[in-house]
């Protein structure tokens, strides 16, 4: 058994010659609970053994001493847009209408690297927002080792009801790019779902509500019959449906239609959250996005009282927790900076979740909800997607900002 310096291991984005490691941290969070005195053996791209130090063989392995650190599964970002960048840099409308797709892909390669180096080894990327199927190519480039980045679960263009989405304020005499794919009715919806799947979508995203007209109040979009058709078509290929829904009625329709996650859920009610619990629908609350947008609009966080939108979000998030709804971790990254993904996890604690439950959401819970059976836990046979952080994030989630080691598929990366 050899002691290997982490400084030597962390050659950025390159495969080292050594393929078997014995990782010895102070503690292991396995995706569900914390274990003191455990070690993890990695062989190739997989976890080879896990357990108390005396039970795991060190033969043939290089020892990696992670003193003072917690080893945990690579974090899973539940709601990302790698092809967007923060709205205080460029508005969403201008990104969709004025930025070349080649420019957006170039940015996305940097976003992918920053995400990985923040300890997020998987992302569920929920829409290219006008960049067509470029998320598929980005995913392929990462998988083929062309660029560093997290494993990606992609939805490509997303589906919208005609007239509901897209840049606002333009003359009705012209047509502008919508940022997603318009489709309505039986035949068109089936064709759109199947086309997106054929192009590489791992799941289908729909907008169950949106701001109709010129920045009007959000209202439901697809009928419940249309939503059920989308879900049925997607499920026949083994894919789930993700629903953007911020209104109570949009959420209700998405839940009853069989969508597996609701994104945002801003105007949920105790009755709606009870329905989510009953139907096993998970909530991805995207707390950090609303927080960021409020600051872009002038709120001085920490200096001024919270605006009504933030107070209401705190209330609905508490209602979801009280109802026992499954909570996914996902911040709508792209609205705010990639690499700052931990912001959502910190806010989940601030809004009432225990740090241990937040870590479960960002690992095992997200893996289960997204049907990612090969990751999200530290368990023999799963992918060796692992990170080590200074301190104990199960007690203080801020420790996730102190990432000291990152491994994806048995390969080491350096921050």
PDB file of C-alpha atoms in Angstrom, residues 105-294:
ATOM      1  CA  UNK A 105     -21.925  26.428 -26.465  1.00  0.00           C
ATOM      2  CA  UNK A 106     -18.499  27.950 -25.806  1.00  0.00           C
ATOM      3  CA  UNK A 107     -19.835  29.425 -22.571  1.00  0.00           C
ATOM      4  CA  UNK A 108     -21.453  26.112 -21.689  1.00  0.00           C
ATOM      5  CA  UNK A 109     -18.147  24.258 -21.825  1.00  0.00           C
ATOM      6  CA  UNK A 110     -16.830  26.613 -19.140  1.00  0.00           C
ATOM      7  CA  UNK A 111     -20.059  26.243 -17.147  1.00  0.00           C
ATOM      8  CA  UNK A 112     -19.685  22.470 -17.241  1.00  0.00           C
ATOM      9  CA  UNK A 113     -16.137  22.638 -15.880  1.00  0.00           C
ATOM     10  CA  UNK A 114     -17.142  25.033 -13.085  1.00  0.00           C
ATOM     11  CA  UNK A 115     -20.033  22.775 -12.121  1.00  0.00           C
ATOM     12  CA  UNK A 116     -17.824  19.715 -11.861  1.00  0.00           C
ATOM     13  CA  UNK A 117     -15.177  21.546  -9.858  1.00  0.00           C
ATOM     14  CA  UNK A 118     -17.857  22.673  -7.404  1.00  0.00           C
ATOM     15  CA  UNK A 119     -18.430  19.006  -6.566  1.00  0.00           C
ATOM     16  CA  UNK A 120     -21.484  18.358  -8.759  1.00  0.00           C
ATOM     17  CA  UNK A 121     -20.702  15.273 -10.807  1.00  0.00           C
ATOM     18  CA  UNK A 122     -24.179  14.969 -12.375  1.00  0.00           C
ATOM     19  CA  UNK A 123     -26.642  17.584 -13.627  1.00  0.00           C
ATOM     20  CA  UNK A 124     -30.220  17.342 -14.827  1.00  0.00           C
ATOM     21  CA  UNK A 125     -30.151  20.060 -17.478  1.00  0.00           C
ATOM     22  CA  UNK A 126     -33.707  21.258 -18.062  1.00  0.00           C
ATOM     23  CA  UNK A 127     -33.782  22.972 -21.410  1.00  0.00           C
ATOM     24  CA  UNK A 128     -31.524  24.645 -23.927  1.00  0.00           C
ATOM     25  CA  UNK A 129     -33.638  27.833 -24.044  1.00  0.00           C
ATOM     26  CA  UNK A 130     -33.347  28.458 -27.763  1.00  0.00           C
ATOM     27  CA  UNK A 131     -30.214  26.393 -28.418  1.00  0.00           C
ATOM     28  CA  UNK A 132     -32.142  23.480 -29.931  1.00  0.00           C
ATOM     29  CA  UNK A 133     -30.335  20.166 -29.286  1.00  0.00           C
ATOM     30  CA  UNK A 134     -26.953  21.572 -28.308  1.00  0.00           C
ATOM     31  CA  UNK A 135     -27.214  19.964 -24.863  1.00  0.00           C
ATOM     32  CA  UNK A 136     -26.971  16.572 -26.563  1.00  0.00           C
ATOM     33  CA  UNK A 137     -23.655  17.506 -28.159  1.00  0.00           C
ATOM     34  CA  UNK A 138     -22.394  18.973 -24.889  1.00  0.00           C
ATOM     35  CA  UNK A 139     -23.267  15.739 -23.096  1.00  0.00           C
ATOM     36  CA  UNK A 140     -21.451  13.707 -25.774  1.00  0.00           C
ATOM     37  CA  UNK A 141     -18.351  15.891 -25.530  1.00  0.00           C
ATOM     38  CA  UNK A 142     -18.201  15.293 -21.765  1.00  0.00           C
ATOM     39  CA  UNK A 143     -18.873  11.559 -22.065  1.00  0.00           C
ATOM     40  CA  UNK A 144     -16.148  11.212 -24.704  1.00  0.00           C
ATOM     41  CA  UNK A 145     -13.611  13.058 -22.572  1.00  0.00           C
ATOM     42  CA  UNK A 146     -13.292  15.988 -24.976  1.00  0.00           C
ATOM     43  CA  UNK A 147     -14.145  18.517 -22.247  1.00  0.00           C
ATOM     44  CA  UNK A 148     -14.396  18.143 -18.458  1.00  0.00           C
ATOM     45  CA  UNK A 149     -17.842  18.306 -16.947  1.00  0.00           C
ATOM     46  CA  UNK A 150     -20.546  16.498 -15.019  1.00  0.00           C
ATOM     47  CA  UNK A 151     -22.611  13.623 -16.313  1.00  0.00           C
ATOM     48  CA  UNK A 152     -25.655  15.143 -17.991  1.00  0.00           C
ATOM     49  CA  UNK A 153     -29.318  14.206 -18.096  1.00  0.00           C
ATOM     50  CA  UNK A 154     -30.848  16.364 -20.850  1.00  0.00           C
ATOM     51  CA  UNK A 155     -34.348  17.361 -22.015  1.00  0.00           C
ATOM     52  CA  UNK A 156     -33.335  19.241 -25.210  1.00  0.00           C
ATOM     53  CA  UNK A 157     -35.838  21.908 -26.293  1.00  0.00           C
ATOM     54  CA  UNK A 158     -38.709  21.496 -23.768  1.00  0.00           C
ATOM     55  CA  UNK A 159     -42.373  21.722 -24.784  1.00  0.00           C
ATOM     56  CA  UNK A 160     -44.619  24.784 -24.621  1.00  0.00           C
ATOM     57  CA  UNK A 161     -48.192  25.549 -25.607  1.00  0.00           C
ATOM     58  CA  UNK A 162     -48.432  27.953 -28.537  1.00  0.00           C
ATOM     59  CA  UNK A 163     -48.581  31.592 -27.511  1.00  0.00           C
ATOM     60  CA  UNK A 164     -47.530  31.079 -23.914  1.00  0.00           C
ATOM     61  CA  UNK A 165     -43.736  31.276 -23.824  1.00  0.00           C
ATOM     62  CA  UNK A 166     -40.898  33.170 -25.420  1.00  0.00           C
ATOM     63  CA  UNK A 167     -39.553  36.731 -25.492  1.00  0.00           C
ATOM     64  CA  UNK A 168     -42.203  39.379 -24.830  1.00  0.00           C
ATOM     65  CA  UNK A 169     -42.968  42.842 -26.117  1.00  0.00           C
ATOM     66  CA  UNK A 170     -42.491  42.335 -29.864  1.00  0.00           C
ATOM     67  CA  UNK A 171     -44.872  43.366 -32.608  1.00  0.00           C
ATOM     68  CA  UNK A 172     -47.570  40.742 -33.208  1.00  0.00           C
ATOM     69  CA  UNK A 173     -46.717  41.071 -36.911  1.00  0.00           C
ATOM     70  CA  UNK A 174     -43.435  39.209 -36.523  1.00  0.00           C
ATOM     71  CA  UNK A 175     -42.396  35.822 -35.208  1.00  0.00           C
ATOM     72  CA  UNK A 176     -39.450  35.512 -32.832  1.00  0.00           C
ATOM     73  CA  UNK A 177     -37.610  32.426 -31.560  1.00  0.00           C
ATOM     74  CA  UNK A 178     -39.525  30.967 -28.638  1.00  0.00           C
ATOM     75  CA  UNK A 179     -36.795  29.346 -26.553  1.00  0.00           C
ATOM     76  CA  UNK A 180     -38.648  26.009 -26.601  1.00  0.00           C
ATOM     77  CA  UNK A 181     -40.761  23.894 -28.972  1.00  0.00           C
ATOM     78  CA  UNK A 182     -44.388  24.856 -29.532  1.00  0.00           C
ATOM     79  CA  UNK A 183     -46.823  21.974 -29.917  1.00  0.00           C
ATOM     80  CA  UNK A 184     -50.542  21.526 -29.290  1.00  0.00           C
ATOM     81  CA  UNK A 185     -53.104  18.783 -29.659  1.00  0.00           C
ATOM     82  CA  UNK A 186     -52.877  15.034 -30.149  1.00  0.00           C
ATOM     83  CA  UNK A 187     -50.763  14.485 -33.248  1.00  0.00           C
ATOM     84  CA  UNK A 188     -48.414  17.453 -32.839  1.00  0.00           C
ATOM     85  CA  UNK A 189     -47.625  16.630 -29.216  1.00  0.00           C
ATOM     86  CA  UNK A 190     -46.898  12.974 -29.942  1.00  0.00           C
ATOM     87  CA  UNK A 191     -44.640  13.977 -32.817  1.00  0.00           C
ATOM     88  CA  UNK A 192     -42.784  16.582 -30.738  1.00  0.00           C
ATOM     89  CA  UNK A 193     -42.194  14.207 -27.809  1.00  0.00           C
ATOM     90  CA  UNK A 194     -40.972  11.434 -30.072  1.00  0.00           C
ATOM     91  CA  UNK A 195     -38.749  13.799 -32.044  1.00  0.00           C
ATOM     92  CA  UNK A 196     -37.071  15.130 -28.917  1.00  0.00           C
ATOM     93  CA  UNK A 197     -36.507  11.596 -27.656  1.00  0.00           C
ATOM     94  CA  UNK A 198     -35.084  10.600 -31.013  1.00  0.00           C
ATOM     95  CA  UNK A 199     -32.676  13.530 -30.906  1.00  0.00           C
ATOM     96  CA  UNK A 200     -31.347  12.465 -27.500  1.00  0.00           C
ATOM     97  CA  UNK A 201     -33.696  13.645 -24.720  1.00  0.00           C
ATOM     98  CA  UNK A 202     -33.346  11.646 -21.505  1.00  0.00           C
ATOM     99  CA  UNK A 203     -36.612  13.135 -20.197  1.00  0.00           C
ATOM    100  CA  UNK A 204     -39.293  15.502 -21.453  1.00  0.00           C
ATOM    101  CA  UNK A 205     -39.870  18.914 -19.911  1.00  0.00           C
ATOM    102  CA  UNK A 206     -43.158  20.759 -20.261  1.00  0.00           C
ATOM    103  CA  UNK A 207     -44.357  24.173 -19.156  1.00  0.00           C
ATOM    104  CA  UNK A 208     -47.616  23.481 -17.328  1.00  0.00           C
ATOM    105  CA  UNK A 209     -48.158  27.207 -16.829  1.00  0.00           C
ATOM    106  CA  UNK A 210     -46.604  30.475 -17.938  1.00  0.00           C
ATOM    107  CA  UNK A 211     -47.221  34.185 -18.361  1.00  0.00           C
ATOM    108  CA  UNK A 212     -49.659  34.468 -21.253  1.00  0.00           C
ATOM    109  CA  UNK A 213     -49.591  37.639 -23.344  1.00  0.00           C
ATOM    110  CA  UNK A 214     -47.434  40.666 -22.626  1.00  0.00           C
ATOM    111  CA  UNK A 215     -45.933  39.668 -19.268  1.00  0.00           C
ATOM    112  CA  UNK A 216     -49.350  38.897 -17.809  1.00  0.00           C
ATOM    113  CA  UNK A 217     -49.934  36.783 -14.710  1.00  0.00           C
ATOM    114  CA  UNK A 218     -49.094  33.087 -15.031  1.00  0.00           C
ATOM    115  CA  UNK A 219     -51.919  30.755 -15.992  1.00  0.00           C
ATOM    116  CA  UNK A 220     -52.099  27.059 -16.975  1.00  0.00           C
ATOM    117  CA  UNK A 221     -51.052  26.171 -20.507  1.00  0.00           C
ATOM    118  CA  UNK A 222     -51.689  22.569 -21.608  1.00  0.00           C
ATOM    119  CA  UNK A 223     -54.968  20.897 -20.781  1.00  0.00           C
ATOM    120  CA  UNK A 224     -54.813  17.894 -18.480  1.00  0.00           C
ATOM    121  CA  UNK A 225     -55.647  15.667 -21.464  1.00  0.00           C
ATOM    122  CA  UNK A 226     -52.652  17.048 -23.364  1.00  0.00           C
ATOM    123  CA  UNK A 227     -50.412  16.548 -20.349  1.00  0.00           C
ATOM    124  CA  UNK A 228     -51.561  12.947 -19.940  1.00  0.00           C
ATOM    125  CA  UNK A 229     -50.802  12.332 -23.607  1.00  0.00           C
ATOM    126  CA  UNK A 230     -47.280  13.736 -23.216  1.00  0.00           C
ATOM    127  CA  UNK A 231     -46.662  11.555 -20.152  1.00  0.00           C
ATOM    128  CA  UNK A 232     -48.023   8.431 -21.851  1.00  0.00           C
ATOM    129  CA  UNK A 233     -45.902   9.002 -24.952  1.00  0.00           C
ATOM    130  CA  UNK A 234     -42.738   9.651 -22.947  1.00  0.00           C
ATOM    131  CA  UNK A 235     -43.287   6.679 -20.646  1.00  0.00           C
ATOM    132  CA  UNK A 236     -43.630   4.314 -23.564  1.00  0.00           C
ATOM    133  CA  UNK A 237     -39.940   5.004 -24.261  1.00  0.00           C
ATOM    134  CA  UNK A 238     -38.980   4.705 -20.590  1.00  0.00           C
ATOM    135  CA  UNK A 239     -38.714   8.448 -20.016  1.00  0.00           C
ATOM    136  CA  UNK A 240     -40.246  10.665 -17.372  1.00  0.00           C
ATOM    137  CA  UNK A 241     -41.844  14.096 -17.692  1.00  0.00           C
ATOM    138  CA  UNK A 242     -40.703  17.161 -15.763  1.00  0.00           C
ATOM    139  CA  UNK A 243     -43.152  20.038 -15.261  1.00  0.00           C
ATOM    140  CA  UNK A 244     -42.393  23.715 -14.863  1.00  0.00           C
ATOM    141  CA  UNK A 245     -45.323  24.823 -12.712  1.00  0.00           C
ATOM    142  CA  UNK A 246     -45.617  27.820 -10.434  1.00  0.00           C
ATOM    143  CA  UNK A 247     -49.414  28.137 -10.101  1.00  0.00           C
ATOM    144  CA  UNK A 248     -51.635  25.886  -8.026  1.00  0.00           C
ATOM    145  CA  UNK A 249     -53.707  24.836 -11.050  1.00  0.00           C
ATOM    146  CA  UNK A 250     -50.668  24.211 -13.214  1.00  0.00           C
ATOM    147  CA  UNK A 251     -49.231  22.062 -10.433  1.00  0.00           C
ATOM    148  CA  UNK A 252     -52.501  20.184  -9.996  1.00  0.00           C
ATOM    149  CA  UNK A 253     -52.717  19.302 -13.684  1.00  0.00           C
ATOM    150  CA  UNK A 254     -49.078  18.213 -13.807  1.00  0.00           C
ATOM    151  CA  UNK A 255     -49.484  16.006 -10.734  1.00  0.00           C
ATOM    152  CA  UNK A 256     -52.674  14.328 -11.950  1.00  0.00           C
ATOM    153  CA  UNK A 257     -51.183  13.798 -15.416  1.00  0.00           C
ATOM    154  CA  UNK A 258     -48.265  11.823 -13.964  1.00  0.00           C
ATOM    155  CA  UNK A 259     -45.369  14.273 -14.187  1.00  0.00           C
ATOM    156  CA  UNK A 260     -42.655  13.016 -11.840  1.00  0.00           C
ATOM    157  CA  UNK A 261     -41.284  16.350 -10.666  1.00  0.00           C
ATOM    158  CA  UNK A 262     -42.697  19.836 -10.338  1.00  0.00           C
ATOM    159  CA  UNK A 263     -40.175  22.641 -10.771  1.00  0.00           C
ATOM    160  CA  UNK A 264     -40.600  25.841  -8.732  1.00  0.00           C
ATOM    161  CA  UNK A 265     -44.048  25.333  -7.137  1.00  0.00           C
ATOM    162  CA  UNK A 266     -44.145  28.959  -5.978  1.00  0.00           C
ATOM    163  CA  UNK A 267     -47.910  29.200  -5.442  1.00  0.00           C
ATOM    164  CA  UNK A 268     -48.458  25.733  -4.045  1.00  0.00           C
ATOM    165  CA  UNK A 269     -51.039  25.272  -1.305  1.00  0.00           C
ATOM    166  CA  UNK A 270     -51.382  22.730   1.513  1.00  0.00           C
ATOM    167  CA  UNK A 271     -53.956  20.912  -0.618  1.00  0.00           C
ATOM    168  CA  UNK A 272     -51.650  20.801  -3.636  1.00  0.00           C
ATOM    169  CA  UNK A 273     -48.714  19.565  -1.562  1.00  0.00           C
ATOM    170  CA  UNK A 274     -50.932  16.880  -0.036  1.00  0.00           C
ATOM    171  CA  UNK A 275     -51.791  15.808  -3.584  1.00  0.00           C
ATOM    172  CA  UNK A 276     -48.075  15.698  -4.449  1.00  0.00           C
ATOM    173  CA  UNK A 277     -47.424  13.499  -1.433  1.00  0.00           C
ATOM    174  CA  UNK A 278     -50.302  11.183  -2.342  1.00  0.00           C
ATOM    175  CA  UNK A 279     -49.131  10.795  -5.948  1.00  0.00           C
ATOM    176  CA  UNK A 280     -45.413  10.547  -5.184  1.00  0.00           C
ATOM    177  CA  UNK A 281     -44.593  13.731  -7.119  1.00  0.00           C
ATOM    178  CA  UNK A 282     -41.325  15.376  -6.095  1.00  0.00           C
ATOM    179  CA  UNK A 283     -40.734  19.112  -5.772  1.00  0.00           C
ATOM    180  CA  UNK A 284     -37.632  20.875  -7.075  1.00  0.00           C
ATOM    181  CA  UNK A 285     -38.105  24.270  -5.381  1.00  0.00           C
ATOM    182  CA  UNK A 286     -35.353  26.339  -7.095  1.00  0.00           C
ATOM    183  CA  UNK A 287     -35.035  28.664  -4.115  1.00  0.00           C
ATOM    184  CA  UNK A 288     -31.797  30.219  -5.323  1.00  0.00           C
ATOM    185  CA  UNK A 289     -33.256  31.369  -8.645  1.00  0.00           C
ATOM    186  CA  UNK A 290     -35.988  33.424  -7.012  1.00  0.00           C
ATOM    187  CA  UNK A 291     -33.478  34.823  -4.557  1.00  0.00           C
ATOM    188  CA  UNK A 292     -31.150  35.832  -7.399  1.00  0.00           C
ATOM    189  CA  UNK A 293     -33.891  37.426  -9.505  1.00  0.00           C
ATOM    190  CA  UNK A 294     -35.099  39.464  -6.533  1.00  0.00           C
TER     191      UNK A 294
END
